[in-house]
Short mmCIF file of C-alpha atoms in Angstrom, two decimals:
data_model
loop_
_atom_site.label_atom_id
_atom_site.label_comp_id
_atom_site.label_asym_id
_atom_site.label_seq_id
_atom_site.Cartn_x
_atom_site.Cartn_y
_atom_site.Cartn_z
CA MET A 21 -20.47 29.31 -3.34
CA ALA A 22 -23.51 27.14 -2.68
CA ALA A 23 -25.85 29.93 -3.71
CA ALA A 24 -23.96 30.42 -6.95
CA THR A 25 -23.93 26.74 -7.82
CA ARG A 26 -27.62 26.34 -7.03
CA ARG A 27 -28.52 28.57 -9.96
CA GLU A 28 -26.48 26.39 -12.32
CA VAL A 29 -28.24 23.18 -11.36
CA GLU A 30 -30.55 21.24 -13.66
CA PRO A 31 -33.84 19.79 -12.34
CA ASP A 32 -32.27 16.33 -12.09
CA GLY A 33 -29.59 17.63 -9.73
CA THR A 34 -26.69 17.75 -12.18
CA SER A 35 -24.70 20.86 -12.90
CA ALA A 36 -25.02 22.35 -16.35
CA HIS A 37 -21.46 23.67 -16.10
CA GLY A 38 -19.96 20.45 -14.83
CA ARG A 39 -18.49 18.85 -17.93
CA VAL A 40 -15.08 17.23 -17.53
CA PRO A 41 -12.35 19.34 -19.16
CA TRP A 42 -10.34 17.66 -21.94
CA TRP A 43 -7.13 17.61 -19.89
CA ALA A 44 -8.88 15.76 -17.07
CA ARG A 45 -10.07 13.13 -19.57
CA VAL A 46 -6.54 12.71 -20.90
CA PHE A 47 -5.18 12.49 -17.35
CA ALA A 48 -7.77 9.94 -16.17
CA TYR A 49 -7.27 7.57 -19.11
CA GLY A 50 -3.49 8.08 -19.04
CA PHE A 51 -3.21 7.44 -15.30
CA VAL A 52 -5.26 4.23 -15.38
CA ALA A 53 -3.32 3.05 -18.45
CA LEU A 54 -0.05 3.74 -16.60
CA LEU A 55 -1.18 1.64 -13.61
CA LEU A 56 -2.02 -1.26 -15.95
CA VAL A 57 1.26 -0.99 -17.85
CA PHE A 58 3.17 -1.55 -14.59
CA VAL A 59 1.01 -4.59 -13.81
CA PHE A 60 1.36 -6.28 -17.20
CA ARG A 61 5.03 -5.35 -17.77
CA ASP A 62 5.84 -6.48 -14.24
CA GLN A 63 7.77 -3.30 -13.44
CA GLU A 64 8.51 -1.45 -10.20
CA TRP A 65 8.99 2.30 -10.05
CA TRP A 66 7.74 2.98 -6.55
CA PRO A 67 5.03 4.06 -5.86
CA LEU A 68 4.04 2.67 -9.27
CA THR A 69 4.10 -1.07 -8.77
CA SER A 70 3.22 -4.45 -10.27
CA TRP A 71 1.45 -5.38 -6.99
CA HIS A 72 3.36 -8.52 -6.07
CA LEU A 73 1.93 -9.33 -2.67
CA PHE A 74 2.62 -12.91 -1.50
CA SER A 75 2.33 -13.98 -5.14
CA HIS A 76 4.88 -16.80 -4.92
CA VAL A 77 3.80 -20.14 -3.47
CA ARG A 78 5.53 -20.91 -0.20
CA SER A 79 6.73 -24.38 0.67
CA ASP A 80 8.08 -26.16 3.75
CA ILE A 81 11.55 -24.97 2.74
CA ALA A 82 12.57 -21.47 3.79
CA ARG A 83 15.30 -19.82 1.70
CA SER A 84 17.50 -17.19 3.29
CA TYR A 85 21.08 -15.95 3.63
CA GLU A 86 23.28 -16.61 6.64
CA VAL A 87 26.53 -14.86 7.50
CA ARG A 88 29.28 -16.80 9.27
CA SER A 89 32.45 -15.34 10.70
CA VAL A 90 35.84 -17.04 10.43
CA GLY A 91 38.15 -16.64 13.44
CA ARG A 92 41.97 -16.50 13.51
CA ASP A 93 42.10 -20.21 14.39
CA GLY A 94 39.80 -21.07 11.48
CA SER A 95 36.71 -21.60 13.64
CA VAL A 96 33.41 -20.72 11.94
CA ARG A 97 30.39 -19.34 13.79
CA PRO A 98 27.27 -17.29 12.90
CA LEU A 99 27.83 -13.53 12.79
CA ARG A 100 25.92 -11.80 15.59
CA PHE A 101 24.16 -8.81 14.03
CA ALA A 102 22.77 -7.77 17.41
CA GLY A 103 25.21 -5.26 18.83
CA LEU A 104 26.48 -4.02 15.45
CA PRO A 105 25.49 -0.44 14.56
CA ASN A 106 21.98 -0.72 13.02
CA GLY A 107 22.38 -4.49 13.30
CA ALA A 108 18.66 -5.24 13.20
CA GLN A 109 18.20 -3.25 10.00
CA LEU A 110 21.21 -4.88 8.38
CA GLU A 111 19.94 -8.36 9.26
CA ASN A 112 16.23 -7.87 8.56
CA ARG A 113 16.29 -5.41 5.69
CA LEU A 114 19.55 -5.80 3.82
CA LEU A 115 20.62 -9.43 4.28
CA PRO A 116 17.46 -11.00 2.72
CA HIS A 117 18.10 -9.01 -0.49
CA ILE A 118 21.86 -9.20 -0.68
CA GLY A 119 21.67 -11.64 -3.59
CA THR A 120 19.87 -9.03 -5.69
CA LEU A 121 22.57 -6.37 -5.25
CA PRO A 122 25.21 -5.77 -7.96
CA ALA A 123 28.37 -7.85 -7.38
CA ALA A 124 30.49 -4.82 -6.40
CA ARG A 125 27.86 -3.74 -3.88
CA GLN A 126 27.73 -7.26 -2.41
CA ARG A 127 31.51 -7.23 -1.90
CA SER A 128 31.54 -3.77 -0.33
CA THR A 129 28.68 -4.80 1.96
CA CYS A 130 30.60 -7.88 3.10
CA ASP A 131 33.75 -5.76 3.69
CA THR A 132 31.77 -3.24 5.75
CA TRP A 133 30.21 -5.94 7.92
CA LEU A 134 33.67 -7.44 8.51
CA LYS A 135 35.02 -4.04 9.52
CA LEU A 136 32.07 -3.44 11.88
CA ALA A 137 32.55 -6.85 13.53
CA GLN A 138 36.29 -6.23 13.97
CA GLN A 139 35.63 -2.75 15.42
CA ARG A 140 33.31 -4.42 17.95
CA GLY A 141 36.22 -6.62 19.03
CA ASP A 142 35.08 -9.93 17.52
CA ASP A 143 37.75 -12.54 16.78
CA VAL A 144 37.10 -12.47 13.04
CA VAL A 145 39.38 -12.37 10.01
CA GLY A 146 36.81 -13.06 7.31
CA LEU A 147 33.12 -13.50 6.55
CA ARG A 148 31.26 -16.07 4.46
CA ILE A 149 27.74 -15.48 3.20
CA TYR A 150 25.74 -18.61 2.39
CA ALA A 151 22.43 -19.07 0.57
CA VAL A 152 20.73 -21.66 2.76
CA GLN A 153 17.58 -23.74 2.66
CA ARG A 154 16.06 -24.86 5.95
CA LYS A 155 12.98 -26.90 6.80
CA LEU A 156 10.32 -24.62 8.21
CA PRO A 157 9.59 -25.38 11.88
CA ARG A 158 5.94 -26.26 12.55
CA GLY A 159 5.47 -24.00 15.52
CA ASP A 160 7.08 -26.45 17.93
CA GLY A 161 9.96 -24.12 18.77
CA LYS A 162 12.59 -26.42 17.25
CA PRO A 163 14.96 -24.81 14.71
CA GLY A 164 14.48 -25.85 11.09
CA ALA A 165 16.92 -28.49 9.84
CA LEU A 166 19.49 -27.36 7.25
CA VAL A 167 18.59 -28.87 3.86
CA ALA A 168 21.16 -27.21 1.59
CA GLN A 169 23.69 -24.40 1.60
CA GLN A 170 25.80 -22.70 -1.03
CA LEU A 171 28.65 -20.24 -0.49
CA ARG A 172 27.65 -17.03 -2.29
CA LEU A 173 30.25 -14.57 -1.11
CA ALA A 174 33.34 -14.33 1.07
CA CYS A 175 35.50 -11.45 2.16
CA GLY A 176 38.62 -10.83 4.27
CA GLU A 177 40.83 -13.88 4.85
CA ALA A 178 37.86 -16.16 4.29
CA SER A 179 37.86 -15.43 0.57
CA VAL B 14 -34.86 18.12 0.44
CA THR B 15 -33.54 15.00 -1.10
CA SER B 16 -32.83 14.90 -4.78
CA PRO B 17 -32.68 11.71 -6.75
CA THR B 18 -29.10 10.94 -7.65
CA VAL B 19 -28.15 9.99 -11.15
CA GLU B 20 -26.14 7.03 -9.94
CA GLN B 21 -28.98 5.73 -7.76
CA THR B 22 -31.76 6.03 -10.33
CA SER B 23 -29.83 4.60 -13.23
CA THR B 24 -28.08 1.68 -11.51
CA GLY B 25 -31.05 -0.63 -11.70
CA ARG B 26 -31.65 0.00 -15.39
CA ARG B 27 -28.06 -0.04 -16.46
CA SER B 28 -27.15 -2.92 -18.68
CA TRP B 29 -23.92 -4.82 -18.15
CA LEU B 30 -22.55 -3.40 -21.35
CA GLU B 31 -23.36 0.13 -20.24
CA ALA B 32 -21.82 -0.49 -16.81
CA LEU B 33 -18.57 -1.66 -18.36
CA ASN B 34 -18.27 1.39 -20.61
CA PRO B 35 -14.91 2.91 -19.56
CA ASP B 36 -16.17 6.44 -20.12
CA ARG B 37 -19.05 5.74 -17.77
CA ALA B 38 -16.75 4.11 -15.23
CA LEU B 39 -14.41 7.11 -15.18
CA PHE B 40 -16.76 10.04 -15.66
CA SER B 41 -20.02 9.31 -13.82
CA PRO B 42 -21.40 12.36 -12.03
CA SER B 43 -20.99 12.70 -8.29
CA SER B 44 -22.01 15.27 -5.69
CA GLU B 45 -19.79 18.19 -4.77
CA ARG B 46 -19.92 17.21 -1.11
CA ARG B 47 -18.74 13.67 -1.90
CA LEU B 48 -15.68 15.08 -3.64
CA ALA B 49 -15.05 17.35 -0.63
CA ALA B 50 -15.53 14.45 1.79
CA VAL B 51 -13.16 12.12 -0.07
CA ARG B 52 -10.47 14.80 -0.33
CA THR B 53 -10.88 15.60 3.39
CA GLY B 54 -10.78 11.90 4.26
CA LEU B 55 -7.64 11.29 2.20
CA ALA B 56 -6.00 14.30 3.89
CA ALA B 57 -6.89 12.80 7.28
CA VAL B 58 -5.32 9.45 6.30
CA LEU B 59 -2.23 11.32 5.03
CA ALA B 60 -1.99 13.04 8.44
CA LEU B 61 -2.22 9.71 10.28
CA ARG B 62 0.28 7.93 8.03
CA LEU B 63 2.73 10.81 8.44
CA LEU B 64 2.23 11.01 12.18
CA PHE B 65 2.63 7.31 12.98
CA ARG B 66 6.08 6.64 11.54
CA SER B 67 9.48 6.70 13.15
CA VAL B 68 11.82 9.05 11.32
CA SER B 69 14.36 8.40 14.05
CA LEU B 70 14.64 4.74 13.01
CA LEU B 71 14.85 5.82 9.37
CA SER B 72 17.67 8.26 10.07
CA HIS B 73 19.86 5.48 11.49
CA THR B 74 20.04 3.69 8.14
CA PRO B 75 23.70 3.08 7.26
CA ASP B 76 24.80 4.24 3.82
CA ILE B 77 25.51 0.67 2.68
CA ALA B 78 21.86 -0.22 3.32
CA PHE B 79 20.54 2.80 1.41
CA GLN B 80 18.96 1.68 -1.87
CA PRO B 81 16.52 4.43 -2.86
CA PRO B 82 13.73 3.89 -5.41
CA PRO B 83 14.32 5.66 -8.78
CA LEU B 84 12.23 8.57 -7.54
CA LEU B 85 14.82 9.36 -4.83
CA ASP B 86 17.92 8.22 -6.71
CA TRP B 87 19.31 11.73 -6.53
CA LEU B 88 19.87 11.35 -2.78
CA GLY B 89 23.39 10.25 -1.82
CA GLY B 90 22.29 8.76 1.49
CA MET B 91 19.65 8.95 4.20
CA PRO B 92 19.00 12.60 5.15
CA PRO B 93 19.81 13.52 8.78
CA PHE B 94 17.23 13.16 11.54
CA GLY B 95 16.55 16.93 11.71
CA VAL B 96 15.60 17.09 8.01
CA LEU B 97 13.34 14.03 8.27
CA LEU B 98 11.63 15.40 11.39
CA ALA B 99 11.07 18.79 9.72
CA ILE B 100 9.48 17.08 6.70
CA GLN B 101 7.29 15.00 9.00
CA ILE B 102 6.13 18.06 10.98
CA VAL B 103 5.45 20.13 7.86
CA GLY B 104 3.61 17.17 6.29
CA VAL B 105 1.37 16.59 9.31
CA ALA B 106 0.63 20.32 9.62
CA ALA B 107 -0.23 20.56 5.92
CA ALA B 108 -2.48 17.48 6.10
CA VAL B 109 -4.33 18.85 9.14
CA ALA B 110 -4.76 22.19 7.34
CA ALA B 111 -6.16 20.32 4.30
CA VAL B 112 -8.62 18.47 6.58
CA LEU B 113 -9.74 21.83 7.99
CA GLY B 114 -10.17 23.19 4.46
CA ARG B 115 -7.34 25.74 4.77
CA ARG B 116 -5.76 26.43 1.37
CA PRO B 117 -6.28 22.84 0.17
CA ARG B 118 -4.81 23.64 -3.26
CA ILE B 119 -1.44 24.05 -1.50
CA THR B 120 -1.69 22.08 1.74
CA PHE B 121 -2.96 18.81 0.21
CA PRO B 122 -0.05 18.50 -2.29
CA VAL B 123 2.47 19.43 0.43
CA ALA B 124 1.17 16.65 2.69
CA TRP B 125 1.19 14.22 -0.26
CA MET B 126 4.78 15.09 -1.18
CA ALA B 127 5.88 14.66 2.46
CA LEU B 128 4.45 11.13 2.54
CA LEU B 129 5.88 10.36 -0.90
CA PHE B 130 9.33 11.41 0.33
CA LEU B 131 9.23 9.65 3.71
CA GLY B 132 7.54 6.55 2.25
CA GLY B 133 10.16 6.42 -0.49
CA LEU B 134 12.92 6.58 2.10
CA LYS B 135 11.43 3.58 3.87
CA VAL B 136 11.53 1.69 0.56
CA ALA B 137 15.20 2.73 0.33
CA LEU B 138 15.91 0.20 3.09
CA GLY B 139 15.91 -2.48 0.39
CA LYS B 140 12.41 -3.94 0.07
CA ILE B 141 9.46 -2.75 -2.04
CA LEU B 142 6.81 -1.75 0.52
CA HIS B 143 3.17 -1.29 -0.44
CA ASN B 144 1.84 0.13 2.85
CA ASP B 145 1.48 3.69 1.53
CA VAL B 146 1.03 2.90 -2.17
CA PRO B 147 -2.81 2.92 -2.52
CA LEU B 148 -3.08 6.17 -0.54
CA LEU B 149 -0.35 7.90 -2.54
CA LEU B 150 -1.81 6.80 -5.87
CA CYS B 151 -5.42 7.64 -4.89
CA CYS B 152 -4.35 11.18 -3.99
CA VAL B 153 -2.88 11.86 -7.45
CA PRO B 154 -6.17 12.86 -9.17
CA PHE B 155 -6.97 15.14 -6.21
CA LEU B 156 -3.79 17.11 -6.83
CA ILE B 157 -5.36 18.52 -9.99
CA ALA B 158 -9.08 18.05 -9.26
CA PRO B 159 -11.47 20.95 -8.61
CA VAL B 160 -10.98 22.22 -5.06
CA THR B 161 -14.15 22.15 -3.05
CA THR B 162 -14.65 22.02 0.70
CA ASP B 163 -18.44 22.33 0.78
CA LEU B 164 -19.72 19.28 2.66
CA ARG B 165 -23.35 20.39 2.18
CA SER B 166 -23.66 20.89 -1.56
CA ARG B 167 -25.67 18.20 -3.35
CA VAL B 168 -24.87 19.60 -6.79
CA ARG B 169 -23.87 16.70 -9.03
CA SER B 170 -21.56 16.82 -11.97
CA GLU B 171 -19.02 14.77 -13.89
CA ARG B 172 -16.52 17.46 -12.92
CA PHE B 173 -16.92 16.46 -9.27
CA GLY B 174 -17.14 12.76 -10.09
CA TRP B 175 -14.01 11.92 -12.04
CA PRO B 176 -11.38 12.31 -9.26
CA VAL B 177 -13.34 9.94 -7.00
CA ARG B 178 -13.89 7.49 -9.86
CA VAL B 179 -10.18 7.49 -10.76
CA ALA B 180 -9.33 6.85 -7.08
CA MET B 181 -11.82 3.96 -7.00
CA ILE B 182 -10.36 2.43 -10.15
CA THR B 183 -6.82 2.86 -8.76
CA ILE B 184 -7.75 0.79 -5.70
CA ALA B 185 -9.59 -1.74 -7.84
CA VAL B 186 -6.56 -2.13 -10.12
CA GLY B 187 -4.37 -2.68 -7.04
CA TYR B 188 -6.47 -5.47 -5.55
CA TRP B 189 -7.21 -7.09 -8.91
CA ALA B 190 -3.52 -6.98 -9.87
CA ALA B 191 -2.51 -8.57 -6.55
CA GLY B 192 -4.85 -11.49 -7.37
CA TYR B 193 -3.78 -11.60 -11.02
CA GLN B 194 -0.08 -11.83 -10.06
CA LYS B 195 -0.83 -14.73 -7.71
CA LEU B 196 -2.53 -16.65 -10.51
CA GLN B 197 0.08 -15.60 -13.07
CA ILE B 198 3.03 -16.74 -10.95
CA SER B 199 1.66 -19.55 -8.81
CA GLY B 200 -1.55 -20.62 -10.51
CA ILE B 201 -4.48 -22.10 -8.59
CA ASP B 202 -1.91 -23.96 -6.48
CA TRP B 203 -1.83 -20.73 -4.45
CA VAL B 204 -5.22 -21.82 -3.06
CA THR B 205 -5.26 -25.60 -3.47
CA GLY B 206 -1.67 -26.31 -2.38
CA SER B 207 -0.13 -25.98 1.07
CA ASN B 208 0.96 -22.41 0.34
CA MET B 209 -1.12 -20.67 3.02
CA ARG B 210 -0.12 -23.19 5.68
CA TRP B 211 3.57 -22.48 5.05
CA VAL B 212 2.95 -18.73 5.00
CA MET B 213 1.47 -19.14 8.49
CA TYR B 214 4.19 -21.48 9.78
CA ALA B 215 6.86 -19.06 8.50
CA ALA B 216 5.10 -16.14 10.23
CA ALA B 217 5.04 -18.07 13.52
CA VAL B 218 8.82 -18.61 13.59
CA PRO B 219 10.26 -16.62 16.52
CA PRO B 220 10.58 -13.69 16.76
CA SER B 221 7.14 -13.49 15.16
CA ARG B 222 5.70 -10.07 14.30
CA ALA B 223 2.15 -11.29 14.97
CA PRO B 224 0.58 -10.07 18.25
CA SER B 225 0.03 -13.74 19.10
CA THR B 226 0.88 -16.88 17.13
CA ALA B 227 -2.20 -18.77 18.39
CA LEU B 228 -4.40 -17.82 15.40
CA THR B 229 -1.47 -18.13 12.98
CA LEU B 230 -0.74 -21.71 14.07
CA PHE B 231 -4.45 -22.60 14.26
CA ILE B 232 -4.83 -21.76 10.56
CA ALA B 233 -1.53 -23.48 9.70
CA ASP B 234 -2.53 -26.66 11.55
CA ASN B 235 -5.95 -26.91 9.83
CA ALA B 236 -5.51 -27.43 6.10
CA TRP B 237 -9.21 -26.81 5.28
CA LEU B 238 -9.08 -23.43 7.03
CA ALA B 239 -5.87 -22.47 5.24
CA HIS B 240 -7.51 -23.29 1.88
CA LEU B 241 -10.60 -21.28 2.87
CA VAL B 242 -8.49 -18.27 3.83
CA ALA B 243 -6.46 -18.46 0.61
CA GLY B 244 -9.58 -18.85 -1.54
CA SER B 245 -11.33 -15.94 0.18
CA ILE B 246 -8.34 -13.66 -0.33
CA LEU B 247 -8.04 -14.51 -4.03
CA LEU B 248 -11.79 -14.11 -4.58
CA LEU B 249 -11.84 -10.71 -2.86
CA GLU B 250 -8.89 -9.47 -4.89
CA LEU B 251 -10.10 -10.65 -8.28
CA ALA B 252 -13.71 -9.56 -7.72
CA PHE B 253 -12.86 -6.15 -6.25
CA PRO B 254 -13.39 -4.21 -9.54
CA LEU B 255 -17.09 -5.17 -9.39
CA ALA B 256 -17.40 -2.72 -6.47
CA VAL B 257 -16.56 0.12 -8.85
CA VAL B 258 -19.36 -0.86 -11.21
CA PHE B 259 -22.03 -1.98 -8.72
CA ARG B 260 -22.45 0.44 -5.83
CA ARG B 261 -24.45 -2.10 -3.79
CA LEU B 262 -21.30 -4.21 -3.49
CA ARG B 263 -19.27 -1.38 -1.94
CA PRO B 264 -20.18 -2.00 1.73
CA TYR B 265 -19.22 -5.67 1.25
CA ALA B 266 -15.96 -4.64 -0.42
CA ILE B 267 -15.11 -2.33 2.50
CA ALA B 268 -16.00 -5.08 5.02
CA GLY B 269 -13.96 -7.65 3.05
CA VAL B 270 -10.92 -5.38 2.92
CA ALA B 271 -11.18 -4.68 6.66
CA ALA B 272 -11.40 -8.42 7.40
CA LEU B 273 -8.46 -9.19 5.10
CA HIS B 274 -6.12 -6.61 6.57
CA ILE B 275 -7.12 -7.07 10.22
CA GLY B 276 -6.61 -10.79 9.66
CA THR B 277 -3.20 -10.11 8.09
CA TRP B 278 -2.18 -8.10 11.13
CA LEU B 279 -3.43 -10.72 13.60
CA THR B 280 -1.74 -13.64 11.84
CA LEU B 281 1.36 -12.17 10.19
CA GLY B 282 1.83 -8.92 12.12
CA LEU B 283 1.87 -6.93 8.87
CA ASP B 284 0.35 -3.51 9.20
CA TYR B 285 -2.01 -2.44 6.40
CA TRP B 286 -4.34 -0.06 8.30
CA GLY B 287 -3.59 2.65 5.77
CA TRP B 288 -5.18 0.48 3.05
CA VAL B 289 -8.36 -0.08 5.10
CA LEU B 290 -8.82 3.64 5.79
CA THR B 291 -8.10 4.57 2.16
CA VAL B 292 -10.62 2.07 0.83
CA PHE B 293 -13.22 3.31 3.32
CA VAL B 294 -12.68 6.96 2.40
CA VAL B 295 -12.86 6.33 -1.34
CA PHE B 296 -15.72 3.80 -1.42
CA ALA B 297 -17.96 5.02 1.44
CA ASN B 298 -21.39 6.38 0.55
CA TRP B 299 -20.65 9.91 1.69
CA ASP B 300 -24.02 11.30 0.58
CA TRP B 301 -25.74 8.87 2.95
CA LEU B 302 -23.17 9.32 5.73
CA LEU B 303 -23.29 13.11 5.58
CA ASP B 304 -27.10 13.04 5.61
CA HIS B 305 -27.00 11.03 8.84
CA LEU B 306 -24.16 13.03 10.37
CA GLY B 307 -26.00 16.22 9.33
CA GLU B 308 -28.79 15.34 11.73
CA ARG B 309 -26.24 15.74 14.52
CA TYR B 310 -23.92 18.34 13.05
CA PRO B 311 -25.76 21.19 11.24
CA ARG B 312 -22.50 22.15 9.45
CA TRP B 313 -22.83 19.02 7.33
CA ARG B 314 -26.60 19.24 6.77
CA SER B 315 -27.46 19.17 3.09
CA GLU B 316 -28.73 22.32 1.47
CA GLY B 317 -30.59 20.42 -1.20
CA VAL B 318 -30.66 21.78 -4.73
#
C-alpha cells in the first residue's frame, strides 16, 4: 500500500488523490452542527448531550429526597435502603431523581418500595417521600441541620 | 527522510481569519499514519472502557429503576447478566482486533456499538452520565472514514485529515459547551461565589467517593483556592477550542485536561479517565511520537515520501 501511495504523492508531501469526498463534507458539517444544536437547544438524547457538568451553582443548602416509613402504631422513621434488593442503587440512583419521574411512575415506585420493605419484615404500613433541604456539614462529621421539608408523595396507609 | 508538513509550515503564516475558516478547521490535511494512530488509539480506549465496567452490577437493576435513554427505549428492562457479559466479551475482542489492525472496518464499529449499548444501559439507571460520551462521539467519524492501519506512511491528505479534525472539534465543543452552560446558568458567580467550596463540602460528606477527603476539605476551607480552582476550570473549558486552531497549544490542553480530571477524581471521586485518554489520543502529535517510537520499534519507522 505504501509503495502505491508513494507514487501519488506531490513534492510537498500531500496526496494528489486525497480530496475529501462530498459525502464526508456533508457529514462533517452536519455532525458538528448537530452537536451545537444540542448545546444551544439544551437537549439530551444520550450520547448527544447539552454538556451540563456542574453547571448549577451550589450553596450551603443540600436538596434531596428522604423516604420515611410509617409503622402500625403511627411511628415514623427513615426507610433503611440497605438490605433491600438493589437497595444501594435505589437510594443512590433512583431516589435523587424521583421528582422528575411521571406521577404514575412515582406512585408505582413508592408502592414497590413499600412492598419490598414489608417483604423484608419491616413494621411498615405506608411510606412518605419528602423533598428536604439540609445545611451542608463542613467536614466536621456532624449531620446537616434540617432547614425545610415538604411531603411530595405518600403510599400505603400513609397516604 | 523528513518531509515538511503542511500544518507545520503554514501555521506561522496563517492569519487569524484564515485559522478560523471552518473549511480549514475541518479539512486540513493530515498524515496517513496519524489517522491510523488515532483510530488505533480510540480502539484501545474502547477496549479499556469496555473491560473496566461491571455488567454484573448493571444486571441487578430492578425494572422500576430502569429508565433507558431514547436510544434504548425499545428495551423492556435490563437484559440478563449472560447477554450483558456476551456483549462485553464481544466488544473487548472486537476492540483488541481493531487495535491489532484486524478487519478494522468491521471490528471498530462492533466495539463502538458494544460501548454504546453498555454505556446507554448505565444511563438507564436514571442519571445522564458523560463518562463515555466524548469517546463515543469522537469515534463516529472513524466509522465511515478511510480505513488505514499503516503507522509508517507520511503521505498527507485532506482525506486522512478530516476524521481527526472532526474528532478534535467534537472534544472542543464538549469542553467549550461545559463552560458555556456554567456561564449561561450560573453566570460568573460560578467562579466568584462560594460555589466551589460547597461542591467540595458536599463531596466530603460521608460516605465520600473521594479516595481521601483531605484535599477536598483543604480546597473547601480555603476560599482563595476554591476560586482559583473554579476559575482555572472555566478558563480551560472556554479556551479549549483554541487547541484545535493552534497546534502549539495542544500539549498544554492535554496537560490541562489531565490535571482537571485527576483533580476531579482526587477531590470528588468522579472517574473521568476515559476523557483524558480520548483527549490524548485525538490531540497528541502522532507524527512526532511515531518518529521517536520508530527509533525503538522499526515497525513504526517512517518510510518518508
